[in-house]
Short mmCIF file of C-alpha atoms in Angstrom, two decimals:
data_model
loop_
_atom_site.label_atom_id
_atom_site.label_comp_id
_atom_site.label_asym_id
_atom_site.label_seq_id
_atom_site.Cartn_x
_atom_site.Cartn_y
_atom_site.Cartn_z
CA UNK A 1 13.03 15.31 1.26
CA UNK A 2 12.10 13.75 4.12
CA UNK A 3 13.02 10.59 6.38
CA UNK A 4 10.69 8.38 4.97
CA UNK A 5 11.39 9.01 1.08
CA UNK A 6 14.91 9.15 1.96
CA UNK A 7 14.75 5.10 3.13
CA UNK A 8 14.58 3.85 -0.79
CA UNK A 9 18.11 5.84 -1.37
CA UNK A 10 19.43 4.40 1.57
CA UNK A 11 18.35 0.85 1.25
CA UNK A 12 17.25 -0.97 -1.89
CA UNK A 13 16.82 -4.72 -0.32
CA UNK A 14 15.67 -7.38 -2.57
CA UNK A 15 12.27 -9.48 -1.95
CA UNK A 16 11.54 -12.75 -2.32
CA UNK A 17 7.96 -13.31 -2.69
CA UNK A 18 6.61 -16.56 -1.79
CA UNK A 19 2.95 -18.10 -2.08
CA UNK A 20 1.17 -21.18 -3.29
CA UNK A 21 0.46 -19.62 -6.84
CA UNK A 22 1.93 -16.49 -8.36
CA UNK A 23 -0.41 -16.81 -12.09
CA UNK A 24 -3.55 -15.92 -13.49
CA UNK A 25 -6.10 -13.47 -12.47
CA UNK A 26 -6.53 -14.04 -8.36
CA UNK A 27 -6.54 -11.67 -6.29
CA UNK A 28 -3.05 -12.55 -4.58
CA UNK A 29 -1.54 -12.76 -7.99
CA UNK A 30 -2.74 -9.55 -9.04
CA UNK A 31 -1.99 -7.24 -5.54
CA UNK A 32 1.45 -9.15 -5.43
CA UNK A 33 2.14 -7.84 -8.93
CA UNK A 34 1.43 -4.44 -7.77
CA UNK A 35 3.51 -4.52 -4.81
CA UNK A 36 6.38 -5.90 -7.16
CA UNK A 37 5.61 -2.87 -9.40
CA UNK A 38 6.14 -0.11 -6.92
CA UNK A 39 9.48 -1.86 -5.29
CA UNK A 40 10.66 -2.22 -8.80
CA UNK A 41 9.99 1.37 -9.24
CA UNK A 42 12.23 2.06 -6.24
CA UNK A 43 15.12 0.19 -7.67
CA UNK A 44 14.75 -3.18 -5.45
CA UNK A 45 15.00 -6.58 -6.90
CA UNK A 46 12.00 -9.07 -6.98
CA UNK A 47 11.89 -12.65 -6.96
CA UNK A 48 9.22 -15.52 -6.85
CA UNK A 49 8.80 -18.83 -5.53
CA UNK A 50 5.30 -20.75 -5.79
CA UNK A 51 4.01 -24.16 -6.84
CA UNK A 52 2.53 -22.68 -10.01
CA UNK A 53 4.06 -19.31 -11.63
CA UNK A 54 3.50 -17.30 -14.69
CA UNK A 55 6.27 -14.67 -13.82
CA UNK A 56 9.72 -14.25 -15.65
CA UNK A 57 11.48 -17.48 -15.58
CA UNK A 58 14.91 -15.55 -14.59
CA UNK A 59 13.64 -14.37 -11.38
CA UNK A 60 11.07 -17.49 -10.47
CA UNK A 61 11.75 -20.78 -8.54
CA UNK A 62 8.99 -23.37 -9.13
CA UNK A 63 8.47 -25.82 -6.33
CA UNK A 64 5.78 -27.78 -7.63
CA UNK A 65 4.30 -28.86 -4.16
CA UNK A 66 3.75 -25.57 -2.90
CA UNK A 67 0.67 -25.26 -5.14
CA UNK A 68 -2.36 -26.14 -3.33
CA UNK A 69 -3.73 -28.26 -6.31
CA UNK A 70 -0.99 -30.59 -6.34
CA UNK A 71 -1.90 -34.07 -5.71
CA UNK A 72 -0.43 -35.08 -2.49
CA UNK A 73 -1.49 -31.64 -1.14
CA UNK A 74 -4.88 -32.11 -1.87
CA UNK A 75 -4.87 -35.51 -0.31
CA UNK A 76 -3.05 -34.32 2.75
CA UNK A 77 -5.80 -31.20 3.09
CA UNK A 78 -9.12 -33.69 2.52
CA UNK A 79 -8.03 -35.72 5.33
CA UNK A 80 -7.21 -32.95 7.53
CA UNK A 81 -10.28 -30.69 6.93
CA UNK A 82 -12.66 -33.99 6.76
CA UNK A 83 -12.06 -36.04 9.72
CA UNK A 84 -12.45 -34.78 13.51
CA UNK A 85 -9.00 -36.81 14.13
CA UNK A 86 -5.43 -37.19 12.66
CA UNK A 87 -3.89 -40.29 11.38
CA UNK A 88 -0.53 -40.51 12.39
CA UNK A 89 0.38 -41.24 9.13
CA UNK A 90 -1.08 -38.09 7.76
CA UNK A 91 1.14 -36.12 10.72
CA UNK A 92 4.18 -38.02 9.18
CA UNK A 93 3.74 -36.87 5.56
CA UNK A 94 3.00 -33.40 6.83
CA UNK A 95 6.39 -33.51 8.42
CA UNK A 96 8.05 -34.87 5.20
CA UNK A 97 6.26 -32.45 2.83
CA UNK A 98 7.28 -29.55 5.11
CA UNK A 99 10.84 -30.79 5.25
CA UNK A 100 10.91 -30.88 1.30
CA UNK A 101 9.24 -27.46 1.08
CA UNK A 102 11.58 -26.04 3.40
CA UNK A 103 14.38 -27.33 1.74
CA UNK A 104 13.00 -25.68 -1.53
CA UNK A 105 12.66 -22.16 0.18
CA UNK A 106 16.17 -22.57 1.09
CA UNK A 107 17.39 -23.85 -2.32
CA UNK A 108 15.12 -20.36 -3.39
CA UNK A 109 16.81 -17.91 -0.77
CA UNK A 110 20.42 -19.55 -1.76
CA UNK A 111 19.88 -18.92 -5.65
CA UNK A 112 18.47 -15.59 -5.48
CA UNK A 113 19.92 -14.23 -2.18
CA UNK A 114 17.03 -11.96 -1.43
CA UNK A 115 17.28 -9.98 1.91
CA UNK A 116 13.62 -9.58 2.60
CA UNK A 117 10.59 -12.64 2.60
CA UNK A 118 7.13 -11.45 1.19
CA UNK A 119 4.67 -14.12 2.04
CA UNK A 120 1.86 -13.60 -0.13
CA UNK A 121 -1.46 -15.15 1.61
CA UNK A 122 0.71 -18.77 2.36
CA UNK A 123 0.66 -18.30 6.16
CA UNK A 124 -2.94 -17.12 6.45
CA UNK A 125 -5.49 -19.35 4.41
CA UNK A 126 -4.50 -22.94 5.25
CA UNK A 127 -4.34 -24.34 2.03
CA UNK A 128 -1.22 -25.86 2.11
CA UNK A 129 -0.60 -26.80 5.68
CA UNK A 130 3.25 -28.18 4.90
CA UNK A 131 4.09 -24.96 2.71
CA UNK A 132 2.99 -22.80 5.87
CA UNK A 133 4.92 -25.05 8.19
CA UNK A 134 8.02 -24.69 6.24
CA UNK A 135 7.97 -21.22 5.67
CA UNK A 136 7.38 -20.57 9.68
CA UNK A 137 10.39 -22.84 10.31
CA UNK A 138 12.67 -21.22 7.63
CA UNK A 139 11.86 -17.78 9.31
CA UNK A 140 12.71 -19.19 12.61
CA UNK A 141 15.87 -20.75 11.48
CA UNK A 142 17.28 -17.78 9.80
CA UNK A 143 15.83 -14.78 11.41
CA UNK A 144 14.97 -13.30 7.85
CA UNK A 145 13.08 -10.11 8.18
CA UNK A 146 9.89 -11.21 6.82
CA UNK A 147 6.45 -9.11 5.69
CA UNK A 148 3.65 -11.24 5.92
CA UNK A 149 0.81 -10.09 3.50
CA UNK A 150 -2.58 -11.85 5.06
CA UNK A 151 -5.28 -11.70 2.27
CA UNK A 152 -7.79 -13.96 4.21
CA UNK A 153 -7.34 -15.80 7.31
CA UNK A 154 -8.49 -19.52 8.31
CA UNK A 155 -10.95 -18.47 10.97
CA UNK A 156 -12.96 -16.35 7.98
CA UNK A 157 -13.57 -19.67 6.61
CA UNK A 158 -15.74 -22.25 8.44
CA UNK A 159 -14.34 -25.20 6.11
CA UNK A 160 -10.89 -24.75 8.00
CA UNK A 161 -12.45 -25.13 11.64
CA UNK A 162 -11.05 -28.62 12.18
CA UNK A 163 -9.38 -30.18 15.67
CA UNK A 164 -7.29 -32.38 13.01
CA UNK A 165 -5.30 -29.18 12.00
CA UNK A 166 -5.69 -26.92 15.03
CA UNK A 167 -2.04 -27.27 16.32
CA UNK A 168 -0.56 -26.36 12.82
CA UNK A 169 -2.97 -23.50 12.56
CA UNK A 170 -1.82 -22.35 15.73
CA UNK A 171 1.49 -22.35 14.94
CA UNK A 172 1.88 -21.08 11.54
CA UNK A 173 -1.25 -19.36 10.13
CA UNK A 174 0.15 -16.97 10.84
CA UNK A 175 2.87 -17.25 12.58
CA UNK A 176 4.33 -14.74 15.46
CA UNK A 177 7.82 -13.97 15.20
CA UNK A 178 10.21 -10.66 15.81
CA UNK A 179 11.13 -10.75 12.29
CA UNK A 180 7.74 -10.52 10.94
CA UNK A 181 5.94 -7.59 10.23
CA UNK A 182 2.05 -8.78 9.63
CA UNK A 183 -0.03 -6.81 6.96
CA UNK A 184 -3.87 -7.27 6.58
CA UNK A 185 -5.92 -5.39 4.17
CA UNK A 186 -8.82 -4.64 6.24
CA UNK A 187 -8.95 -3.06 9.87
CA UNK A 188 -11.78 -5.66 10.90
CA UNK A 189 -9.35 -8.70 9.69
CA UNK A 190 -6.40 -6.49 11.68
CA UNK A 191 -8.28 -6.40 14.97
CA UNK A 192 -9.22 -10.23 14.96
CA UNK A 193 -5.80 -11.03 13.81
CA UNK A 194 -4.50 -9.11 17.08
CA UNK A 195 -6.91 -10.29 19.29
CA UNK A 196 -5.98 -13.64 18.31
CA UNK A 197 -2.32 -13.26 18.32
CA UNK A 198 -1.25 -10.67 20.16
CA UNK A 199 0.87 -9.39 17.26
CA UNK A 200 0.58 -5.72 15.82
CA UNK A 201 -0.19 -5.07 11.77
CA UNK A 202 -0.18 -2.57 9.34
CA UNK A 203 -3.17 -1.94 7.21
CA UNK A 204 -2.75 -2.08 3.68
CA UNK A 205 -5.57 -1.88 1.18
CA UNK A 206 -5.74 -3.09 -2.13
CA UNK A 207 -4.58 -0.50 -4.40
CA UNK A 208 -4.58 0.73 -8.03
CA UNK A 209 -2.23 3.07 -9.98
CA UNK A 210 -4.40 6.33 -9.70
CA UNK A 211 -1.46 8.62 -11.51
CA UNK A 212 -2.13 6.21 -14.86
CA UNK A 213 -5.63 7.56 -15.67
CA UNK A 214 -8.07 5.01 -16.82
CA UNK A 215 -7.99 3.89 -20.50
CA UNK A 216 -10.66 5.49 -22.71
CA UNK A 217 -12.87 3.64 -24.89
CA UNK A 218 -10.98 3.07 -28.29
CA UNK A 219 -11.44 1.29 -31.66
CA UNK A 220 -11.27 -2.26 -30.15
CA UNK A 221 -13.36 -1.53 -26.76
CA UNK A 222 -16.10 0.18 -28.61
CA UNK A 223 -17.19 -3.29 -30.23
CA UNK A 224 -17.85 -4.97 -26.80
CA UNK A 225 -21.50 -4.14 -26.37
CA UNK A 226 -22.16 -5.90 -29.86
CA UNK A 227 -20.11 -8.71 -29.22
CA UNK A 228 -21.97 -9.52 -26.51
CA UNK A 229 -25.38 -8.96 -28.15
CA UNK A 230 -26.34 -5.35 -27.05
CA UNK A 231 -27.06 -2.29 -29.29
CA UNK A 232 -24.78 1.09 -28.83
CA UNK A 233 -26.91 2.71 -27.10
CA UNK A 234 -28.00 -0.15 -24.68
CA UNK A 235 -27.70 0.84 -20.65
CA UNK A 236 -24.92 -1.37 -19.06
CA UNK A 237 -24.94 -2.11 -15.68
CA UNK A 238 -22.05 -3.72 -14.90
CA UNK A 239 -21.63 -6.35 -12.02
CA UNK A 240 -17.83 -6.95 -12.11
CA UNK A 241 -17.89 -10.05 -9.78
CA UNK A 242 -18.41 -13.77 -9.71
CA UNK A 243 -21.84 -15.36 -9.51
CA UNK A 244 -21.71 -16.46 -5.96
CA UNK A 245 -24.54 -15.92 -3.31
CA UNK A 246 -22.72 -13.65 -0.98
CA UNK A 247 -22.35 -11.16 -3.82
CA UNK A 248 -25.92 -10.20 -3.69
CA UNK A 249 -26.71 -10.02 -7.40
CA UNK A 250 -30.23 -10.35 -7.02
CA UNK A 251 -30.18 -6.97 -5.64
CA UNK A 252 -28.50 -5.70 -9.01
CA UNK A 253 -30.98 -7.11 -11.02
CA UNK A 254 -34.24 -5.68 -8.88
CA UNK A 255 -32.22 -2.06 -9.34
CA UNK A 256 -31.89 -2.81 -13.24
CA UNK A 257 -35.47 -3.89 -13.23
CA UNK A 258 -36.71 -0.89 -11.00
CA UNK A 259 -34.98 1.56 -12.65
CA UNK A 260 -37.03 0.83 -15.74
CA UNK A 261 -34.60 2.25 -18.58
CA UNK A 262 -34.75 0.95 -21.89
CA UNK A 263 -32.38 -1.32 -23.01
CA UNK A 264 -30.89 -2.02 -19.88
CA UNK A 265 -28.95 -4.86 -19.22
CA UNK A 266 -26.97 -6.52 -16.12
CA UNK A 267 -23.58 -7.90 -17.14
CA UNK A 268 -21.72 -10.14 -14.88
CA UNK A 269 -18.07 -10.33 -15.82
CA UNK A 270 -17.02 -13.80 -13.81
CA UNK A 271 -18.19 -16.95 -13.80
CA UNK A 272 -19.30 -18.89 -10.74
CA UNK A 273 -15.96 -20.51 -9.84
CA UNK A 274 -15.02 -23.17 -7.43
CA UNK A 275 -18.36 -22.78 -5.32
CA UNK A 276 -20.82 -24.40 -7.53
CA UNK A 277 -23.67 -23.65 -10.07
CA UNK A 278 -26.28 -23.31 -7.82
CA UNK A 279 -26.43 -19.78 -7.40
CA UNK A 280 -25.70 -19.27 -11.06
CA UNK A 281 -28.81 -21.21 -11.93
CA UNK A 282 -30.92 -19.42 -9.32
CA UNK A 283 -29.49 -15.81 -10.90
CA UNK A 284 -30.45 -17.08 -14.05
CA UNK A 285 -33.90 -18.11 -13.29
CA UNK A 286 -34.61 -14.95 -10.85
CA UNK A 287 -33.66 -12.50 -13.81
CA UNK A 288 -36.28 -14.18 -16.10
CA UNK A 289 -38.84 -14.30 -13.75
CA UNK A 290 -38.56 -10.71 -13.06
CA UNK A 291 -37.70 -9.78 -16.29
CA UNK A 292 -34.09 -8.44 -16.61
CA UNK A 293 -31.83 -9.14 -19.79
CA UNK A 294 -28.50 -10.44 -17.85
CA UNK A 295 -25.78 -11.58 -19.44
CA UNK A 296 -22.76 -13.44 -17.80
CA UNK A 297 -19.77 -12.93 -19.87
CA UNK A 298 -16.68 -15.02 -18.49
CA UNK A 299 -15.95 -16.29 -21.72
CA UNK A 300 -15.59 -12.72 -23.36
CA UNK A 301 -12.89 -11.72 -21.04
CA UNK A 302 -9.00 -12.42 -20.69
CA UNK A 303 -5.80 -11.18 -19.20
CA UNK A 304 -5.11 -9.55 -22.55
CA UNK A 305 -6.72 -8.60 -25.49
CA UNK A 306 -6.80 -11.07 -28.57
CA UNK A 307 -9.26 -13.68 -29.97
CA UNK A 308 -10.65 -16.69 -28.70
CA UNK A 309 -10.36 -20.26 -30.39
CA UNK A 310 -13.23 -19.31 -32.46
CA UNK A 311 -11.71 -16.37 -33.62
CA UNK A 312 -14.00 -14.10 -31.47
CA UNK A 313 -12.59 -10.78 -29.86
CA UNK A 314 -11.77 -11.36 -26.20
CA UNK A 315 -12.17 -8.08 -24.14
CA UNK A 316 -10.06 -7.12 -20.77
CA UNK A 317 -11.90 -6.46 -18.06
CA UNK A 318 -10.57 -2.68 -18.29
CA UNK A 319 -12.63 -2.59 -21.79
CA UNK A 320 -15.88 -4.05 -19.98
CA UNK A 321 -15.60 -0.97 -17.50
CA UNK A 322 -15.11 1.38 -20.15
CA UNK A 323 -18.62 0.36 -21.67
CA UNK A 324 -20.19 0.48 -18.21
CA UNK A 325 -23.05 2.95 -17.36
CA UNK A 326 -23.09 2.37 -13.71
CA UNK A 327 -21.59 -0.40 -11.30
CA UNK A 328 -23.53 -2.40 -9.05
CA UNK A 329 -21.47 -3.92 -5.90
CA UNK A 330 -24.26 -5.09 -3.89
CA UNK A 331 -22.19 -7.47 -2.04
CA UNK A 332 -23.15 -9.03 1.34
CA UNK A 333 -19.53 -9.75 2.49
CA UNK A 334 -15.93 -8.56 1.08
CA UNK A 335 -12.47 -9.38 1.99
CA UNK A 336 -11.90 -5.71 0.73
CA UNK A 337 -13.82 -4.72 -2.26
CA UNK A 338 -11.48 -4.54 -5.43
CA UNK A 339 -14.40 -4.06 -7.88
CA UNK A 340 -15.21 -1.11 -5.83
CA UNK A 341 -11.64 0.22 -6.30
CA UNK A 342 -11.99 -0.43 -9.95
CA UNK A 343 -15.29 0.99 -10.29
CA UNK A 344 -13.90 4.35 -8.57
CA UNK A 345 -10.83 4.39 -10.81
CA UNK A 346 -13.01 4.12 -13.98
CA UNK A 347 -14.63 6.86 -13.01
CA UNK A 348 -18.28 5.01 -12.94
CA UNK A 349 -21.08 5.53 -10.74
CA UNK A 350 -21.45 3.07 -7.95
CA UNK A 351 -24.35 1.54 -6.12
CA UNK A 352 -22.63 -0.44 -3.16
CA UNK A 353 -24.07 -2.42 -0.39
CA UNK A 354 -22.63 -1.62 3.10
CA UNK A 355 -20.73 -4.63 3.86
CA UNK A 356 -18.92 -4.79 7.15
CA UNK A 357 -15.50 -3.80 5.54
CA UNK A 358 -16.99 -0.90 3.49
CA UNK A 359 -18.66 0.46 6.70
CA UNK A 360 -15.24 0.17 8.56
CA UNK A 361 -12.65 1.23 6.11
CA UNK A 362 -14.02 2.53 2.62
CA UNK A 363 -17.29 4.81 3.95
CA UNK A 364 -15.20 6.80 6.28
CA UNK A 365 -12.96 8.25 3.64
CA UNK A 366 -15.76 9.98 1.92
CA UNK A 367 -16.66 8.32 -0.87
CA UNK A 368 -19.73 9.60 -2.99
CA UNK A 369 -21.85 6.34 -3.76
CA UNK A 370 -25.31 5.33 -3.79
CA UNK A 371 -24.95 2.96 -0.70
CA UNK A 372 -27.73 0.77 0.34
CA UNK A 373 -28.57 -1.55 3.40
CA UNK A 374 -29.09 -5.23 2.26
CA UNK A 375 -32.19 -3.80 0.01
CA UNK A 376 -32.97 -1.28 -2.32
CA UNK A 377 -35.85 1.36 -1.09
CA UNK A 378 -37.81 3.65 -3.20
CA UNK A 379 -35.45 6.41 -1.56
CA UNK A 380 -32.37 4.84 -2.81
CA UNK A 381 -33.95 4.15 -6.15
CA UNK A 382 -34.85 7.95 -6.41
CA UNK A 383 -31.35 8.81 -5.61
CA UNK A 384 -29.89 6.54 -8.25
CA UNK A 385 -32.28 8.21 -11.10
CA UNK A 386 -31.70 11.74 -9.89
CA UNK A 387 -28.02 10.93 -10.34
CA UNK A 388 -28.40 9.33 -13.78
CA UNK A 389 -30.47 12.15 -14.87
CA UNK A 390 -27.73 14.92 -13.69
CA UNK A 391 -24.70 14.76 -16.01
CA UNK A 392 -23.08 17.55 -13.81
CA UNK A 393 -23.58 15.82 -10.23
CA UNK A 394 -22.43 12.69 -11.75
CA UNK A 395 -19.34 14.40 -13.35
CA UNK A 396 -18.47 15.76 -9.66
CA UNK A 397 -19.20 12.78 -8.04
CA UNK A 398 -16.64 10.51 -10.02
CA UNK A 399 -14.21 13.00 -10.08
CA UNK A 400 -14.42 13.36 -5.93
CA UNK A 401 -14.58 9.58 -6.02
CA UNK A 402 -11.52 9.33 -8.13
CA UNK A 403 -9.37 11.84 -6.09
CA UNK A 404 -10.00 9.64 -2.79
CA UNK A 405 -9.15 6.92 -4.29
CA UNK A 406 -5.73 8.41 -5.45
CA UNK A 407 -5.00 9.78 -1.71
CA UNK A 408 -6.18 6.55 0.02
CA UNK A 409 -5.95 3.43 -2.56
CA UNK A 410 -3.22 4.14 -4.94
CA UNK A 411 0.34 3.01 -5.56
CA UNK A 412 1.42 6.31 -3.93
CA UNK A 413 -0.19 5.01 -0.37
CA UNK A 414 1.28 1.27 -0.94
CA UNK A 415 5.00 2.97 -1.21
CA UNK A 416 4.56 5.08 1.82
CA UNK A 417 3.47 1.76 3.53
CA UNK A 418 6.37 -0.16 2.30
CA UNK A 419 8.39 2.54 3.36
CA UNK A 420 7.20 2.49 6.89
CA UNK A 421 7.91 -1.41 6.67
CA UNK A 422 11.77 -0.78 5.77
CA UNK A 423 12.05 1.80 8.34
CA UNK A 424 10.55 -0.30 11.25
CA UNK A 425 13.30 -2.59 10.25
CA UNK A 426 16.30 -0.69 9.21
CA UNK A 427 15.38 2.53 11.54
CA UNK A 428 14.49 6.24 10.00
CA UNK B 1 -5.32 26.37 -24.63
CA UNK B 2 -2.48 29.38 -25.02
CA UNK B 3 0.70 29.51 -23.27
CA UNK B 4 3.45 32.37 -22.62
CA UNK B 5 6.87 30.76 -22.99
CA UNK B 6 9.91 32.62 -21.90
CA UNK B 7 13.87 31.68 -22.41
CA UNK B 8 16.01 31.85 -19.32
CA UNK B 9 19.34 30.90 -20.86
CA UNK B 10 18.56 27.09 -22.09
CA UNK B 11 15.66 26.82 -19.73
CA UNK B 12 11.99 27.25 -20.83
CA UNK B 13 9.78 28.67 -18.89
CA UNK B 14 6.17 28.33 -19.97
CA UNK B 15 2.94 29.71 -18.60
CA UNK B 16 -0.71 28.05 -19.21
CA UNK B 17 -2.84 30.79 -19.87
CA UNK B 18 -6.09 28.84 -18.29
CA UNK B 19 -7.70 29.25 -14.97
CA UNK B 20 -8.62 25.52 -14.68
CA UNK B 21 -6.84 22.48 -16.36
CA UNK B 22 -9.22 19.94 -15.90
CA UNK B 23 -11.28 17.24 -18.15
CA UNK B 24 -12.43 19.75 -20.79
CA UNK B 25 -9.28 21.02 -21.78
CA UNK B 26 -6.83 18.47 -20.64
CA UNK B 27 -6.07 17.07 -24.29
CA UNK B 28 -6.05 20.67 -25.20
CA UNK B 29 -3.44 21.12 -22.76
CA UNK B 30 -1.28 18.32 -23.89
CA UNK B 31 -1.84 18.86 -27.89
CA UNK B 32 -0.43 22.45 -26.98
CA UNK B 33 2.20 21.79 -24.88
CA UNK B 34 3.97 18.75 -26.17
CA UNK B 35 5.81 20.62 -29.28
CA UNK B 36 7.29 22.95 -26.62
CA UNK B 37 8.73 19.81 -24.73
CA UNK B 38 10.06 18.21 -27.67
CA UNK B 39 12.11 20.91 -28.57
CA UNK B 40 13.48 21.88 -24.91
CA UNK B 41 15.34 19.53 -22.38
CA UNK B 42 14.61 22.07 -19.15
CA UNK B 43 11.32 23.35 -18.54
CA UNK B 44 9.51 24.87 -15.69
CA UNK B 45 5.61 25.35 -15.79
CA UNK B 46 4.65 28.58 -14.23
CA UNK B 47 1.28 27.79 -12.52
CA UNK B 48 0.54 31.17 -11.38
CA UNK B 49 -2.77 31.56 -13.19
CA UNK B 50 -3.99 27.55 -12.65
CA UNK B 51 -6.66 27.96 -10.26
CA UNK B 52 -8.18 24.40 -10.44
CA UNK B 53 -6.69 20.83 -11.25
CA UNK B 54 -8.78 18.02 -11.27
CA UNK B 55 -7.50 14.32 -12.07
CA UNK B 56 -7.26 14.94 -15.94
CA UNK B 57 -5.01 17.98 -15.43
CA UNK B 58 -3.13 15.60 -12.95
CA UNK B 59 -2.76 12.98 -15.58
CA UNK B 60 -1.74 15.91 -18.29
CA UNK B 61 1.12 16.98 -15.94
CA UNK B 62 2.01 13.54 -15.44
CA UNK B 63 2.20 12.91 -19.06
CA UNK B 64 4.30 15.83 -19.74
CA UNK B 65 6.73 14.56 -16.83
CA UNK B 66 7.00 11.08 -18.47
CA UNK B 67 7.74 12.69 -21.82
CA UNK B 68 10.40 14.64 -20.10
CA UNK B 69 11.82 11.84 -18.49
CA UNK B 70 11.93 9.75 -21.81
CA UNK B 71 13.58 12.33 -23.49
CA UNK B 72 16.11 12.82 -20.55
CA UNK B 73 14.95 16.21 -19.76
CA UNK B 74 13.49 17.93 -16.42
CA UNK B 75 10.30 19.40 -15.72
CA UNK B 76 9.72 21.65 -12.55
CA UNK B 77 6.34 23.71 -10.99
CA UNK B 78 6.58 26.94 -9.94
CA UNK B 79 4.16 29.45 -8.40
CA UNK B 80 1.35 26.84 -7.76
CA UNK B 81 -1.62 28.43 -6.08
CA UNK B 82 -2.52 27.12 -2.70
CA UNK B 83 -5.47 25.01 -3.73
CA UNK B 84 -3.84 23.54 -6.52
CA UNK B 85 -0.90 22.80 -4.49
CA UNK B 86 -2.81 21.08 -1.53
CA UNK B 87 -4.32 18.71 -4.43
CA UNK B 88 -0.81 17.79 -5.53
CA UNK B 89 0.43 16.96 -2.06
CA UNK B 90 -2.84 14.72 -1.56
CA UNK B 91 -1.81 12.71 -4.36
CA UNK B 92 1.64 13.19 -3.95
CA UNK B 93 2.51 14.26 -6.65
CA UNK B 94 4.98 16.71 -4.94
CA UNK B 95 6.96 13.77 -4.58
CA UNK B 96 7.23 12.94 -8.13
CA UNK B 97 7.66 16.47 -10.08
CA UNK B 98 9.64 19.10 -8.04
CA UNK B 99 7.61 22.17 -7.14
CA UNK B 100 9.46 25.69 -6.28
CA UNK B 101 7.66 28.31 -4.89
CA UNK B 102 8.92 30.77 -7.63
CA UNK B 103 10.34 30.97 -10.75
CA UNK B 104 13.76 31.92 -9.48
CA UNK B 105 14.08 29.12 -7.57
CA UNK B 106 12.89 26.59 -10.18
CA UNK B 107 15.37 28.22 -12.48
CA UNK B 108 18.20 27.89 -9.91
CA UNK B 109 17.24 24.09 -9.40
CA UNK B 110 17.62 23.49 -13.10
CA UNK B 111 20.91 25.36 -13.41
CA UNK B 112 22.64 23.26 -10.39
CA UNK B 113 21.02 20.21 -11.58
CA UNK B 114 23.07 20.75 -14.85
#
């Protein structure tokens, strides 16, 4: 037994997770669930506070104004990020809400008595400035050991660049304090965070539980193709993303067209979300223009298997992966690339664009994928065809990728990182 | 898949008679081994003949571990060839399943654990 593993025997601290929301399928909620799973498996206790929750009420503390879509917060945020000056009334309102939320955090802490605070993105992306300020003051006033897990920073989003907010952003997004350990999901974000704040950081990429082998096709999932209007022998190209412009879905459509595989269909799993419908319309028109069958199927996918209001089967995203023949991921930008990790986990061949984080953090691990540089060439197309026509090569490729995923992007890797964070605090 | 089994006191040493445990035979491995697990609470897999393990093979071993944990039993590995051991270490399975160099060491570990 080495020193690092021993930390879990010596210490089993409890953790209070805080964010604006722990509910649904957003990336922060999903990743938080994985951290919680690992910590629970080590015998630690977990508690949650947020403005929207679908966690066990017995271990949760609901503070409605922590939610970024709470009416009062939305009004405040709009005022701050659409004006160049901040009205003094808004400043006062921010202070009032900050005090209110700090009081909520204190109650959360008093109720459950956790030893570590874990901030899940609430101190990185300023969608609720009073919450970020409240968290900062709570940490400074209590000195509670804190892990701040940053998924995306304000400087990565143009809409948060406002002179009416700069003072708050510098103070609390994220705060720098001796009791806070910062965790980022990609190294590029880490370098920029370090440059701007001078604080150190730990890289913890998004993970999956590779030791639990992926589900296989079963009686439920085998109906998926038929249910979205495809024949059983259709060639399913999965684009497991939302329909937003940075996903580069035109490239995926072009790949489908140029592969020329009979009955090929580009299936997009998620909707356009809150970024508008313009790109969705463009993709629809583009696919028609080049003659590619495209299906956008968010209505068929739910958190769990079941039936929709019309009695039709609802599938999980995992059911969709099981049915995919190939996965396209031609993103121009990603914070990490959850869909890439999922494709590796499901042992699917992947065509990926070399977005910055892929080049910095994923490619060096040695994954065997077809990577492109913003557009598809004849050479790459030939490589895709060779791969698809050579089952032996395909099997070797996906197996190699799975084992690399297990090595670098697994719960075991996360456990080691969390061990190190605890050792940083408790000592080895 | 075939297995050799040997009893040492209340401990059952199982030797998979296969060079590979991979996607092609992982289900066979599980089908064959599960009845043995059910009847015994202290199991050692003697891996001396296994030269190659892939993710499905790792998954099969983990299924066995889960089965043993569920029934309150214990599972150890021993005589793991170098390439297989390296792979188990890469995916940190050595932190989940205890691995010993020899059958004797594994037996001793199970005897002292009660």
